[in-house]
CSV table of C-alpha atoms in Angstrom, one decimal:
chain,number,residue,atom,x,y,z
A,1,MET,CA,-1.6,45.1,-67.7
A,2,ALA,CA,0.6,47.4,-69.7
A,3,SER,CA,-0.9,46.6,-73.1
A,4,ASP,CA,-2.4,43.9,-75.3
A,5,PHE,CA,0.6,41.9,-76.6
A,6,MET,CA,-0.8,40.9,-80.0
A,7,VAL,CA,-1.9,44.5,-80.8
A,8,CYS,CA,1.5,45.8,-79.9
A,9,CYS,CA,3.1,43.1,-82.1
A,10,SER,CA,0.9,44.5,-85.0
A,11,ARG,CA,2.4,47.9,-84.4
A,12,GLY,CA,-0.7,49.5,-83.0
A,13,SER,CA,-0.6,52.7,-81.1
A,14,ALA,CA,-0.8,53.1,-77.3
A,15,VAL,CA,-4.5,53.9,-77.7
A,16,ASP,CA,-5.0,50.7,-79.7
A,17,GLY,CA,-3.3,48.8,-77.0
A,18,ALA,CA,-5.4,50.5,-74.2
A,19,ILE,CA,-8.7,49.7,-76.0
A,20,ALA,CA,-7.7,46.1,-76.7
A,21,ALA,CA,-6.5,45.6,-73.2
A,22,LEU,CA,-9.7,47.0,-71.7
A,23,LEU,CA,-11.9,44.9,-73.9
A,24,CYS,CA,-10.0,41.9,-72.8
A,25,THR,CA,-10.2,42.9,-69.1
A,26,ALA,CA,-14.0,43.2,-69.5
A,27,VAL,CA,-14.2,39.4,-69.9
A,28,VAL,CA,-11.3,38.5,-67.5
A,29,ASN,CA,-12.3,40.8,-64.7
A,30,PRO,CA,-16.0,41.5,-65.5
A,31,GLN,CA,-16.7,42.4,-61.9
A,32,SER,CA,-14.7,45.7,-62.5
A,33,MET,CA,-15.5,47.1,-65.9
A,34,GLY,CA,-17.1,46.5,-69.3
A,35,ILE,CA,-18.8,48.1,-72.2
A,36,GLY,CA,-21.8,48.8,-69.9
A,37,GLY,CA,-19.7,51.3,-68.1
A,38,GLY,CA,-17.4,54.3,-68.7
A,39,SER,CA,-13.8,55.5,-68.6
A,40,ILE,CA,-11.4,58.4,-68.3
A,41,PHE,CA,-8.3,58.5,-70.6
A,42,THR,CA,-5.4,60.9,-70.0
A,43,ILE,CA,-3.4,61.0,-73.2
A,44,ARG,CA,-0.1,62.7,-73.9
A,45,ASN,CA,0.8,62.9,-77.6
A,46,LYS,CA,4.3,62.9,-79.0
A,47,THR,CA,4.6,66.7,-78.9
A,48,GLY,CA,3.8,66.8,-75.2
A,49,ASN,CA,0.2,68.0,-75.4
A,50,VAL,CA,-2.0,66.3,-72.7
A,51,LYS,CA,-5.7,65.9,-73.2
A,52,VAL,CA,-8.4,64.2,-71.0
A,53,TYR,CA,-11.2,62.2,-72.6
A,54,ASN,CA,-13.9,61.7,-70.1
A,55,PHE,CA,-16.7,59.2,-71.1
A,56,ARG,CA,-18.0,58.2,-67.7
A,57,GLU,CA,-21.7,57.4,-67.3
A,58,THR,CA,-24.2,60.2,-67.0
A,59,VAL,CA,-27.7,60.7,-65.5
A,60,PRO,CA,-30.4,59.6,-67.9
A,61,LYS,CA,-33.4,61.7,-69.0
A,62,PHE,CA,-35.7,59.8,-66.7
A,63,PHE,CA,-34.7,58.7,-63.2
A,64,LYS,CA,-36.2,58.0,-59.9
A,65,THR,CA,-36.7,61.5,-58.4
A,66,ASP,CA,-36.1,60.3,-54.8
A,67,LEU,CA,-33.2,58.1,-56.0
A,68,LEU,CA,-30.8,59.1,-53.2
A,69,LYS,CA,-33.3,57.9,-50.6
A,70,ASP,CA,-32.2,54.4,-51.6
A,71,CYS,CA,-28.5,55.1,-50.7
A,72,PRO,CA,-27.1,52.8,-48.0
A,73,THR,CA,-26.0,54.4,-44.7
A,74,THR,CA,-23.1,52.0,-44.3
A,75,PHE,CA,-20.8,50.4,-46.8
A,76,SER,CA,-22.7,47.9,-49.0
A,77,LEU,CA,-23.3,47.2,-52.7
A,78,SER,CA,-26.0,49.3,-54.4
A,79,THR,CA,-27.9,46.8,-56.6
A,80,GLY,CA,-30.8,47.3,-59.0
A,81,SER,CA,-31.6,49.0,-62.2
A,82,GLN,CA,-32.3,52.4,-60.7
A,83,TRP,CA,-28.6,53.1,-60.4
A,84,ILE,CA,-27.8,52.6,-64.1
A,85,GLY,CA,-26.1,55.6,-65.8
A,86,VAL,CA,-25.9,56.1,-69.5
A,87,PRO,CA,-22.8,54.0,-70.6
A,88,GLY,CA,-20.1,55.9,-72.4
A,89,GLU,CA,-17.4,53.2,-72.9
A,90,LEU,CA,-17.8,52.5,-76.6
A,91,ARG,CA,-18.4,56.1,-77.6
A,92,GLY,CA,-15.2,56.9,-75.8
A,93,TYR,CA,-13.2,54.2,-77.5
A,94,GLU,CA,-14.5,55.5,-80.8
A,95,GLU,CA,-13.3,59.0,-80.0
A,96,VAL,CA,-9.8,58.2,-78.8
A,97,HIS,CA,-9.3,55.7,-81.7
A,98,LYS,CA,-10.4,58.4,-84.2
A,99,HIS,CA,-7.7,60.7,-82.9
A,100,HIS,CA,-4.9,58.3,-82.0
A,101,GLY,CA,-5.6,54.8,-83.4
A,102,LYS,CA,-3.4,53.1,-86.0
A,103,LEU,CA,-5.0,49.8,-86.5
A,104,PRO,CA,-8.5,49.1,-87.9
A,105,TRP,CA,-11.3,49.3,-85.3
A,106,ALA,CA,-12.3,45.7,-85.8
A,107,LYS,CA,-8.8,44.5,-85.2
A,108,LEU,CA,-8.9,45.7,-81.6
A,109,PHE,CA,-11.9,43.4,-80.8
A,110,GLU,CA,-10.5,40.2,-82.3
A,111,PRO,CA,-8.7,38.7,-79.3
A,112,THR,CA,-11.6,39.4,-76.9
A,113,ILE,CA,-14.2,38.0,-79.3
A,114,LYS,CA,-12.2,34.8,-79.6
A,115,LEU,CA,-11.9,34.6,-75.8
A,116,ALA,CA,-15.6,35.2,-75.2
A,117,ARG,CA,-16.8,32.7,-77.8
A,118,GLU,CA,-14.3,29.9,-77.2
A,119,GLY,CA,-14.2,30.3,-73.4
A,120,PHE,CA,-11.3,30.0,-71.0
A,121,GLU,CA,-10.5,28.7,-67.6
A,122,ILE,CA,-11.9,31.1,-65.0
A,123,PRO,CA,-9.0,33.4,-63.9
A,124,PRO,CA,-7.8,32.9,-60.3
A,125,TYR,CA,-8.8,36.3,-59.1
A,126,LEU,CA,-12.3,36.1,-60.6
A,127,ALA,CA,-12.7,32.7,-59.0
A,128,TYR,CA,-11.6,34.2,-55.7
A,129,VAL,CA,-14.2,37.1,-56.0
A,130,LEU,CA,-17.0,34.7,-56.8
A,131,SER,CA,-16.1,32.6,-53.7
A,132,GLN,CA,-16.5,35.6,-51.4
A,133,PRO,CA,-19.9,35.6,-49.6
A,134,ILE,CA,-20.8,39.2,-50.7
A,135,ALA,CA,-20.3,38.3,-54.4
A,136,LYS,CA,-21.5,34.7,-54.2
A,137,SER,CA,-25.0,35.6,-52.9
A,138,LEU,CA,-25.2,38.6,-55.3
A,139,VAL,CA,-24.5,36.5,-58.4
A,140,GLU,CA,-26.6,33.4,-57.4
A,141,SER,CA,-29.6,35.6,-56.7
A,142,SER,CA,-29.5,37.7,-59.8
A,143,SER,CA,-29.4,37.5,-63.6
A,144,LEU,CA,-25.6,37.3,-63.5
A,145,CYS,CA,-26.1,33.6,-62.7
A,146,LYS,CA,-26.7,33.1,-66.4
A,147,ILE,CA,-23.0,33.6,-67.0
A,148,PHE,CA,-21.2,33.0,-63.7
A,149,CYS,CA,-23.1,29.9,-62.4
A,150,ASN,CA,-22.8,26.2,-63.3
A,151,LYS,CA,-25.7,23.9,-64.0
A,152,ASN,CA,-26.4,23.6,-60.3
A,153,LYS,CA,-27.0,27.4,-60.1
A,154,THR,CA,-23.9,27.9,-57.9
A,155,VAL,CA,-21.0,30.2,-58.8
A,156,LEU,CA,-18.2,28.9,-61.0
A,157,ARG,CA,-15.1,27.8,-59.3
A,158,LYS,CA,-11.4,27.5,-60.1
A,159,GLY,CA,-10.9,25.1,-63.0
A,160,ASP,CA,-14.4,25.8,-64.5
A,161,THR,CA,-14.7,27.2,-68.0
A,162,LEU,CA,-16.2,30.7,-68.6
A,163,LYS,CA,-17.9,31.6,-71.8
A,164,TYR,CA,-19.7,34.7,-73.1
A,165,PRO,CA,-21.6,33.6,-76.2
A,166,LYS,CA,-24.0,36.6,-76.3
A,167,LEU,CA,-21.3,39.1,-75.6
A,168,ALA,CA,-19.2,37.6,-78.4
A,169,GLU,CA,-22.0,38.2,-80.8
A,170,THR,CA,-22.4,41.8,-79.6
A,171,LEU,CA,-18.7,42.6,-79.9
A,172,GLU,CA,-18.6,41.1,-83.4
A,173,ILE,CA,-21.4,43.4,-84.5
A,174,ILE,CA,-19.7,46.4,-82.9
A,175,ALA,CA,-16.4,45.5,-84.5
A,176,LYS,CA,-18.1,45.5,-87.9
A,177,GLN,CA,-20.5,48.4,-87.5
A,178,GLY,CA,-18.7,50.7,-85.0
A,179,ALA,CA,-20.1,52.2,-81.8
A,180,ASP,CA,-23.3,53.3,-83.6
A,181,ALA,CA,-24.5,49.7,-83.4
A,182,PHE,CA,-24.6,50.3,-79.6
A,183,TYR,CA,-25.8,53.9,-79.5
A,184,THR,CA,-28.3,54.1,-82.4
A,185,GLY,CA,-28.7,50.5,-83.6
A,186,LYS,CA,-30.2,47.2,-82.7
A,187,ILE,CA,-27.8,46.4,-79.9
A,188,GLY,CA,-28.9,49.6,-78.1
A,189,GLN,CA,-32.5,48.7,-78.7
A,190,ASP,CA,-32.1,45.2,-77.2
A,191,LEU,CA,-30.1,46.7,-74.3
A,192,ILE,CA,-32.8,49.2,-73.5
A,193,LYS,CA,-35.5,46.5,-73.7
A,194,ASP,CA,-33.6,44.4,-71.1
A,195,ILE,CA,-32.9,47.4,-68.8
A,196,LYS,CA,-36.7,48.3,-68.9
A,197,ALA,CA,-37.5,44.7,-68.2
A,198,ALA,CA,-35.3,44.9,-65.1
A,199,GLY,CA,-37.2,48.1,-64.0
A,200,GLY,CA,-34.7,50.6,-65.3
A,201,THR,CA,-35.4,54.0,-66.9
A,202,LEU,CA,-32.9,54.4,-69.7
A,203,GLU,CA,-34.2,55.3,-73.2
A,204,MET,CA,-32.7,55.1,-76.7
A,205,ASP,CA,-32.5,58.9,-76.6
A,206,ASP,CA,-30.1,58.7,-73.7
A,207,LEU,CA,-27.7,56.5,-75.8
A,208,LYS,CA,-28.1,58.7,-78.9
A,209,SER,CA,-27.3,61.9,-77.0
A,210,PHE,CA,-24.2,60.7,-75.2
A,211,ARG,CA,-21.2,62.8,-75.9
A,212,VAL,CA,-17.5,62.4,-74.9
A,213,ARG,CA,-16.0,65.3,-73.0
A,214,VAL,CA,-12.5,66.3,-74.3
A,215,MET,CA,-10.5,68.9,-72.3
A,216,ASP,CA,-7.0,69.9,-71.4
A,217,ALA,CA,-5.5,68.1,-68.5
A,218,TRP,CA,-4.7,70.1,-65.4
A,219,THR,CA,-0.9,70.3,-65.0
A,220,VAL,CA,0.5,70.8,-61.5
A,221,PRO,CA,4.1,70.9,-60.3
A,222,LEU,CA,5.5,68.4,-57.8
A,223,GLY,CA,9.0,69.6,-57.3
A,224,ASP,CA,11.0,68.9,-60.5
A,225,THR,CA,8.1,66.9,-61.9
A,226,GLN,CA,4.9,68.0,-63.7
A,227,MET,CA,1.8,65.9,-63.1
A,228,HIS,CA,-1.0,65.9,-65.7
A,229,ILE,CA,-4.3,65.0,-64.0
A,230,PRO,CA,-8.0,64.7,-65.1
A,231,PRO,CA,-10.0,67.6,-63.7
A,232,PRO,CA,-13.3,67.1,-61.7
A,233,PRO,CA,-15.5,65.2,-61.6
A,234,ALA,CA,-12.4,62.8,-61.7
A,235,GLY,CA,-10.3,62.4,-58.6
A,236,GLY,CA,-7.0,64.0,-59.8
A,237,ALA,CA,-7.4,67.1,-57.7
A,238,LEU,CA,-7.6,65.0,-54.5
A,239,LEU,CA,-4.6,63.0,-55.5
A,240,THR,CA,-2.7,66.2,-56.1
A,241,PHE,CA,-3.8,67.7,-52.8
A,242,ILE,CA,-2.4,64.8,-50.9
A,243,LEU,CA,0.9,64.7,-52.8
A,244,LYS,CA,1.5,68.4,-52.6
A,245,LEU,CA,0.7,68.3,-48.8
A,246,MET,CA,3.3,65.5,-48.4
A,247,LYS,CA,5.9,67.2,-50.7
A,248,GLY,CA,6.1,70.0,-48.0
A,249,PHE,CA,7.4,67.6,-45.4
A,250,PRO,CA,11.1,66.4,-45.7
A,251,LEU,CA,10.8,63.2,-47.6
A,252,SER,CA,13.8,61.0,-48.6
A,253,PRO,CA,14.8,57.3,-48.4
A,254,SER,CA,15.8,58.0,-44.7
A,255,SER,CA,12.1,58.7,-44.0
A,256,LEU,CA,11.6,54.9,-43.9
A,257,ASP,CA,14.0,54.5,-41.0
A,258,GLY,CA,12.9,54.1,-37.4
A,259,TYR,CA,10.6,56.7,-35.9
A,260,GLN,CA,10.8,58.8,-39.1
A,261,LYS,CA,8.7,56.1,-40.8
A,262,ILE,CA,6.0,56.5,-38.2
A,263,GLN,CA,6.1,60.3,-38.6
A,264,MET,CA,5.9,60.0,-42.4
A,265,TYR,CA,2.8,57.8,-42.3
A,266,HIS,CA,1.3,59.9,-39.6
A,267,HIS,CA,1.6,63.0,-41.9
A,268,TYR,CA,0.2,60.9,-44.7
A,269,ILE,CA,-2.9,59.8,-42.6
A,270,GLU,CA,-3.6,63.4,-41.6
A,271,ALA,CA,-3.3,64.5,-45.3
A,272,ALA,CA,-5.7,61.7,-46.2
A,273,LYS,CA,-8.2,62.8,-43.5
A,274,PHE,CA,-8.1,66.4,-44.9
A,275,ALA,CA,-8.6,65.0,-48.4
A,276,ASN,CA,-11.6,63.0,-47.1
A,277,GLY,CA,-13.0,66.3,-45.8
A,278,GLN,CA,-12.7,67.8,-49.3
A,279,ARG,CA,-14.5,65.0,-51.2
A,280,ARG,CA,-17.6,67.2,-51.6
A,281,SER,CA,-15.5,69.6,-53.7
A,282,ILE,CA,-15.3,67.0,-56.4
A,283,CYS,CA,-18.4,67.4,-58.7
A,284,ASP,CA,-19.3,67.9,-62.3
A,285,PRO,CA,-18.4,71.5,-63.1
A,286,ASP,CA,-20.9,71.6,-65.9
A,287,PHE,CA,-23.8,71.3,-63.4
A,288,ASN,CA,-22.4,72.7,-60.1
A,289,ASN,CA,-21.1,76.0,-59.0
A,290,ARG,CA,-18.6,74.5,-56.5
A,291,SER,CA,-15.0,74.5,-57.6
A,292,ALA,CA,-12.0,72.2,-56.7
A,293,ASP,CA,-9.4,74.7,-57.8
A,294,HIS,CA,-8.4,75.3,-54.2
A,295,LEU,CA,-7.2,71.7,-53.9
A,296,ILE,CA,-4.2,72.5,-56.1
A,297,ASP,CA,-3.6,76.0,-54.8
A,298,PRO,CA,-0.3,76.3,-52.9
A,299,SER,CA,-1.6,78.8,-50.4
A,300,PHE,CA,-4.6,76.6,-49.4
A,301,ILE,CA,-2.3,73.5,-49.3
A,302,ASN,CA,0.2,75.4,-47.1
A,303,HIS,CA,-2.6,76.5,-44.8
A,304,ILE,CA,-3.8,72.9,-44.4
A,305,ARG,CA,-0.2,71.6,-43.8
A,306,GLU,CA,0.1,74.1,-40.9
A,307,ARG,CA,-2.8,72.4,-39.3
A,308,ILE,CA,-1.1,69.0,-39.3
A,309,SER,CA,0.5,68.3,-35.9
A,310,SER,CA,3.5,65.9,-35.6
A,311,ASN,CA,2.3,64.4,-32.3
A,312,ARG,CA,-1.5,64.0,-32.4
A,313,THR,CA,-4.6,63.4,-34.5
A,314,HIS,CA,-8.2,64.6,-34.1
A,315,ASP,CA,-11.5,62.7,-33.6
A,316,ASN,CA,-13.7,65.6,-34.7
A,317,PHE,CA,-14.7,65.5,-38.3
A,318,ASP,CA,-15.1,69.3,-38.3
A,319,TYR,CA,-11.3,69.7,-37.8
A,320,TYR,CA,-10.9,68.2,-41.3
A,321,SER,CA,-13.7,70.3,-42.8
A,322,LYS,CA,-16.6,67.9,-43.4
A,323,LYS,CA,-17.7,64.4,-42.8
A,324,PRO,CA,-16.8,62.5,-46.0
A,325,SER,CA,-19.2,60.5,-48.2
A,326,SER,CA,-19.3,56.7,-47.9
A,327,ASP,CA,-16.6,54.5,-49.4
A,328,HIS,CA,-16.9,52.3,-52.6
A,329,ILE,CA,-15.0,49.7,-54.5
A,330,GLY,CA,-14.4,48.8,-58.2
A,331,THR,CA,-12.7,49.9,-61.4
A,332,THR,CA,-9.7,48.8,-63.5
A,333,HIS,CA,-6.7,50.6,-64.9
A,334,VAL,CA,-4.2,50.2,-67.8
A,335,SER,CA,-1.1,52.2,-68.6
A,336,VAL,CA,0.4,52.2,-72.1
A,337,LEU,CA,3.4,53.8,-73.8
A,338,ASP,CA,4.3,53.3,-77.5
A,339,GLU,CA,7.4,53.8,-79.7
A,340,ASP,CA,6.1,57.1,-81.1
A,341,GLY,CA,5.9,58.6,-77.6
A,342,LEU,CA,2.2,58.4,-77.2
A,343,ALA,CA,1.3,57.8,-73.5
A,344,VAL,CA,-2.1,56.6,-72.3
A,345,SER,CA,-3.3,56.4,-68.7
A,346,ALA,CA,-6.8,54.8,-68.7
A,347,THR,CA,-9.2,54.0,-65.9
A,348,SER,CA,-12.5,52.2,-66.5
A,349,THR,CA,-15.4,51.1,-64.4
A,350,ILE,CA,-18.9,49.8,-64.0
A,351,ASN,CA,-18.6,51.1,-60.5
A,352,GLN,CA,-19.1,48.4,-57.8
A,353,LEU,CA,-18.7,44.6,-58.0
A,354,PHE,CA,-20.6,43.6,-61.2
A,355,GLY,CA,-22.1,47.1,-61.3
A,356,GLY,CA,-25.7,47.0,-60.1
A,357,SER,CA,-25.9,43.2,-60.8
A,358,VAL,CA,-28.1,43.8,-63.9
A,359,TYR,CA,-27.2,41.6,-66.9
A,360,SER,CA,-28.7,42.1,-70.3
A,361,PRO,CA,-29.4,38.6,-71.7
A,362,GLU,CA,-30.0,39.9,-75.3
A,363,THR,CA,-26.6,41.6,-75.5
A,364,GLY,CA,-24.4,39.8,-72.9
A,365,ILE,CA,-23.6,43.2,-71.3
A,366,ILE,CA,-23.3,43.8,-67.5
A,367,LEU,CA,-24.6,47.3,-66.6
A,368,ASN,CA,-23.1,49.8,-64.3
A,369,ASN,CA,-24.5,51.2,-61.1
A,370,GLU,CA,-22.7,54.6,-61.5
A,371,LEU,CA,-25.5,56.7,-60.1
A,372,SER,CA,-24.8,55.4,-56.7
A,373,ASP,CA,-21.7,57.6,-56.7
A,374,PHE,CA,-24.1,60.5,-56.0
A,375,CYS,CA,-24.9,58.9,-52.6
A,376,GLY,CA,-22.4,61.2,-51.0
A,377,ARG,CA,-24.9,64.0,-51.4
A,378,SER,CA,-27.5,62.2,-49.4
A,379,VAL,CA,-25.3,62.6,-46.3
A,380,PHE,CA,-25.7,66.4,-46.5
A,381,SER,CA,-29.3,66.8,-47.6
A,382,LEU,CA,-32.7,66.1,-46.2
A,383,ILE,CA,-34.3,66.9,-49.6
A,384,TRP,CA,-34.2,63.7,-51.7
A,385,THR,CA,-35.6,65.2,-55.0
A,386,VAL,CA,-33.8,67.0,-57.8
A,387,ILE,CA,-30.3,66.5,-56.3
A,388,VAL,CA,-28.9,65.1,-59.5
A,389,VAL,CA,-29.4,66.6,-63.0
A,390,ILE,CA,-29.9,65.0,-66.4
A,391,GLY,CA,-26.5,64.6,-68.1
A,392,GLU,CA,-24.5,65.1,-65.0
A,393,GLN,CA,-21.6,62.8,-64.1
A,394,PRO,CA,-21.1,61.6,-60.5
A,395,PRO,CA,-17.9,62.4,-58.6
A,396,SER,CA,-15.1,59.8,-59.0
A,397,SER,CA,-11.9,58.7,-57.4
A,398,MET,CA,-10.5,57.7,-60.8
A,399,SER,CA,-7.1,59.3,-61.3
A,400,PRO,CA,-5.3,58.2,-64.5
A,401,VAL,CA,-2.3,60.5,-64.5
A,402,ILE,CA,1.0,61.1,-66.4
A,403,LEU,CA,4.1,62.5,-64.7
A,404,GLU,CA,6.8,64.2,-66.6
A,405,SER,CA,10.3,65.1,-65.3
A,406,LYS,CA,12.5,68.0,-66.4
A,407,SER,CA,15.0,65.4,-67.8
A,408,GLY,CA,12.3,64.0,-70.1
A,409,GLY,CA,11.3,61.0,-68.1
A,410,LEU,CA,7.7,59.8,-68.2
A,411,LEU,CA,5.6,57.9,-65.6
A,412,VAL,CA,2.2,56.7,-66.8
A,413,ILE,CA,0.3,55.5,-63.7
A,414,GLY,CA,-3.1,54.9,-62.3
A,415,GLY,CA,-5.0,52.5,-60.1
A,416,SER,CA,-8.3,50.7,-59.4
A,417,GLY,CA,-10.1,50.0,-56.2
A,418,GLY,CA,-12.8,52.7,-55.9
A,419,SER,CA,-12.1,54.8,-52.7
A,420,LEU,CA,-8.7,53.1,-52.4
A,421,ILE,CA,-7.4,54.5,-55.7
A,422,THR,CA,-6.2,57.8,-54.2
A,423,SER,CA,-4.2,56.0,-51.4
A,424,ALA,CA,-2.8,53.4,-53.7
A,425,VAL,CA,-1.6,55.8,-56.4
A,426,ALA,CA,-0.4,58.5,-54.0
A,427,LEU,CA,1.7,56.0,-52.0
A,428,ALA,CA,3.1,54.4,-55.1
A,429,ILE,CA,4.2,57.8,-56.4
A,430,MET,CA,5.6,58.8,-53.1
A,431,ASN,CA,7.5,55.6,-52.7
A,432,HIS,CA,9.0,55.9,-56.2
A,433,LEU,CA,9.7,59.6,-56.6
A,434,TRP,CA,10.7,60.6,-53.0
A,435,LEU,CA,11.4,57.5,-50.9
A,436,GLY,CA,13.9,55.8,-53.2
A,437,ARG,CA,12.0,52.6,-54.1
A,438,ASN,CA,12.1,51.2,-57.6
A,439,LEU,CA,8.8,51.1,-59.5
A,440,THR,CA,8.1,47.4,-58.7
A,441,ALA,CA,8.7,47.8,-55.0
A,442,ALA,CA,6.8,51.1,-54.8
A,443,ILE,CA,3.7,49.5,-56.2
A,444,ALA,CA,4.1,46.2,-54.2
A,445,GLU,CA,4.5,48.1,-50.8
A,446,PRO,CA,1.5,47.4,-48.5
A,447,ILE,CA,-0.8,50.5,-48.3
A,448,LEU,CA,-2.9,52.1,-45.6
A,449,PHE,CA,-6.4,53.5,-46.3
A,450,VAL,CA,-8.3,56.1,-44.3
A,451,ASP,CA,-12.0,55.3,-44.6
A,452,ALA,CA,-15.0,57.5,-44.5
A,453,LYS,CA,-15.1,57.2,-40.7
A,454,ASN,CA,-11.5,58.4,-40.6
A,455,ASN,CA,-10.4,55.0,-39.3
A,456,VAL,CA,-7.0,53.8,-40.6
A,457,ASN,CA,-7.0,50.5,-42.3
A,458,PHE,CA,-3.8,48.5,-43.0
A,459,GLU,CA,-3.2,46.1,-45.8
A,460,GLN,CA,-1.9,42.7,-44.9
A,461,ASN,CA,1.8,42.6,-44.1
A,462,PHE,CA,1.9,46.3,-43.3
A,463,ASP,CA,4.8,47.1,-40.8
A,464,LYS,CA,3.5,46.1,-37.4
A,465,SER,CA,5.9,48.5,-35.6
A,466,VAL,CA,4.5,51.4,-37.6
A,467,ILE,CA,0.9,50.4,-36.8
A,468,ALA,CA,1.8,50.4,-33.1
A,469,GLY,CA,3.4,53.8,-33.4
A,470,LEU,CA,0.4,55.3,-35.2
A,471,LYS,CA,-2.0,53.9,-32.5
A,472,ALA,CA,0.2,55.6,-29.9
A,473,LEU,CA,-0.4,58.9,-31.7
A,474,GLY,CA,-4.2,58.4,-31.4
A,475,HIS,CA,-5.1,56.9,-34.7
A,476,LYS,CA,-8.1,54.5,-34.7
A,477,VAL,CA,-7.6,51.3,-36.6
A,478,GLY,CA,-10.5,50.1,-38.8
A,479,HIS,CA,-11.3,46.6,-40.1
A,480,TRP,CA,-11.6,47.2,-43.9
A,481,GLN,CA,-11.9,43.8,-45.6
A,482,TYR,CA,-11.7,44.7,-49.3
A,483,PHE,CA,-8.2,45.7,-50.2
A,484,LEU,CA,-8.9,45.5,-54.0
A,485,ASN,CA,-6.4,48.2,-54.8
A,486,VAL,CA,-4.2,47.7,-57.9
A,487,VAL,CA,-1.7,50.1,-59.4
A,488,ASN,CA,-0.3,49.7,-63.0
A,489,ALA,CA,2.4,51.9,-64.4
A,490,VAL,CA,4.9,52.3,-67.3
A,491,GLU,CA,8.0,54.4,-66.9
A,492,LYS,CA,10.4,55.8,-69.5
A,493,LYS,CA,13.6,57.0,-67.9
A,494,ASN,CA,17.2,57.4,-69.3
A,495,GLY,CA,16.2,55.6,-72.5
A,496,CYS,CA,14.8,52.6,-70.7
A,497,ILE,CA,11.2,51.5,-70.3
A,498,VAL,CA,9.9,49.6,-67.3
A,499,ALA,CA,6.3,48.3,-67.1
A,500,VAL,CA,4.9,47.1,-63.8
A,501,SER,CA,1.6,45.4,-63.3
A,502,ASP,CA,0.4,44.9,-59.8
A,503,LYS,CA,0.7,41.4,-58.5
A,504,ARG,CA,-2.3,41.8,-56.1
A,505,LYS,CA,-4.6,40.5,-58.9
A,506,SER,CA,-2.0,38.4,-60.6
A,507,GLY,CA,-1.4,41.1,-63.2
A,508,MET,CA,1.3,40.9,-65.9
A,509,SER,CA,2.8,43.6,-68.1
A,510,ALA,CA,3.4,43.0,-71.8
A,511,GLY,CA,5.5,44.7,-74.5
A,512,TYR,CA,7.1,44.2,-77.9
């Protein structure tokens, strides 16, 4: 979605619209995000200054010391209270609203409180998610059944009504009392009680001590365009790495013709494999001495590009540096632009489908399983203890970015889909900036995704002749089932504004 329509009609700011839209998304797409999770906002003010507000979840004071021993060895959902990180969502909303909000805090909550209390027909995409075996069994066997099951204890279906009475009460209190109701008040106390009842380790001190991180965006050149990205532990550096690798190849609308199209996607796949090999570089700089600076360094990028052959690929992980960590799914994204020139690119998550499937009956909040994003480290260590640190944020693929052209154009863009975010956003940007597609077509174009095994997975309706050509070059095709990638964008160019919301999840843009 581009923004919450009613808030825009009330002349709210882009930040007001982003907060209201995310609050609404939390009840419409609860499998992806909510106030039990965290977000990253990239915000460009009207003077052109770009800041990143990072309020993703952190490691609590007490946690299972051999936590990473529970990490799955193949792709699967990480369920359970041991994966819950300290939620930052509401503290983050409070911070960005304090700096950039126009409307009263309580006003932002009104549409969602009404939806949650009165109920609404279950959205088609949520009904689809609940019908899938992986989600159906998860919901029916967990506390999530309290919200998403009917009287027969089976998941809700298309046409059923969905209500969140407890969450409506919680949101009403937060609307009146502010984020402190969650971080120092009774809502927090009730939440901690429910987490402990589920076997979790969070304490009130964890909530009280949560702080939003505010920093300058990293700004990197892409030809005549500047891209503002969130630094690590966000995924902006990996997105930049792929785009700058691809910018060094001749790209134009003719790159989509005949064999050139196969070559273009071959180069992209190789870039993605090298990006997979660099995933370990993405970590919390406050707690690690590893740096991701090289991922945006032209000399390193040129060195990697020289290793990309036009007529072959490689089966050896070592060729691409390291074996990457396992894949994951989840998240949601909104892009907002207002009449004053404020631009917001915001990605939010509870991590995997319905987080760790832990629901707080006292507050109506679904908790994240963000600590499972540390599982990449378990691939490289035989020592299970003290691999994560109190207060640390896990690595993330989240890449809410803002692109700025020399002529004054703006592109506010980001995506959801966990590990698919980088591919979905990179390909949308390439399609639009360099391959001549309009924004709608650029986002709608089927993507490919290079998974953690370096298999190439193709979204439905991907060009079959290109797939055949890539197989002939030696690429191995995977069988990824969960193309939950969505890209949302707003563009201002030559005095016109275009907002595009991905149709993959029946999204719609809104304006005033």
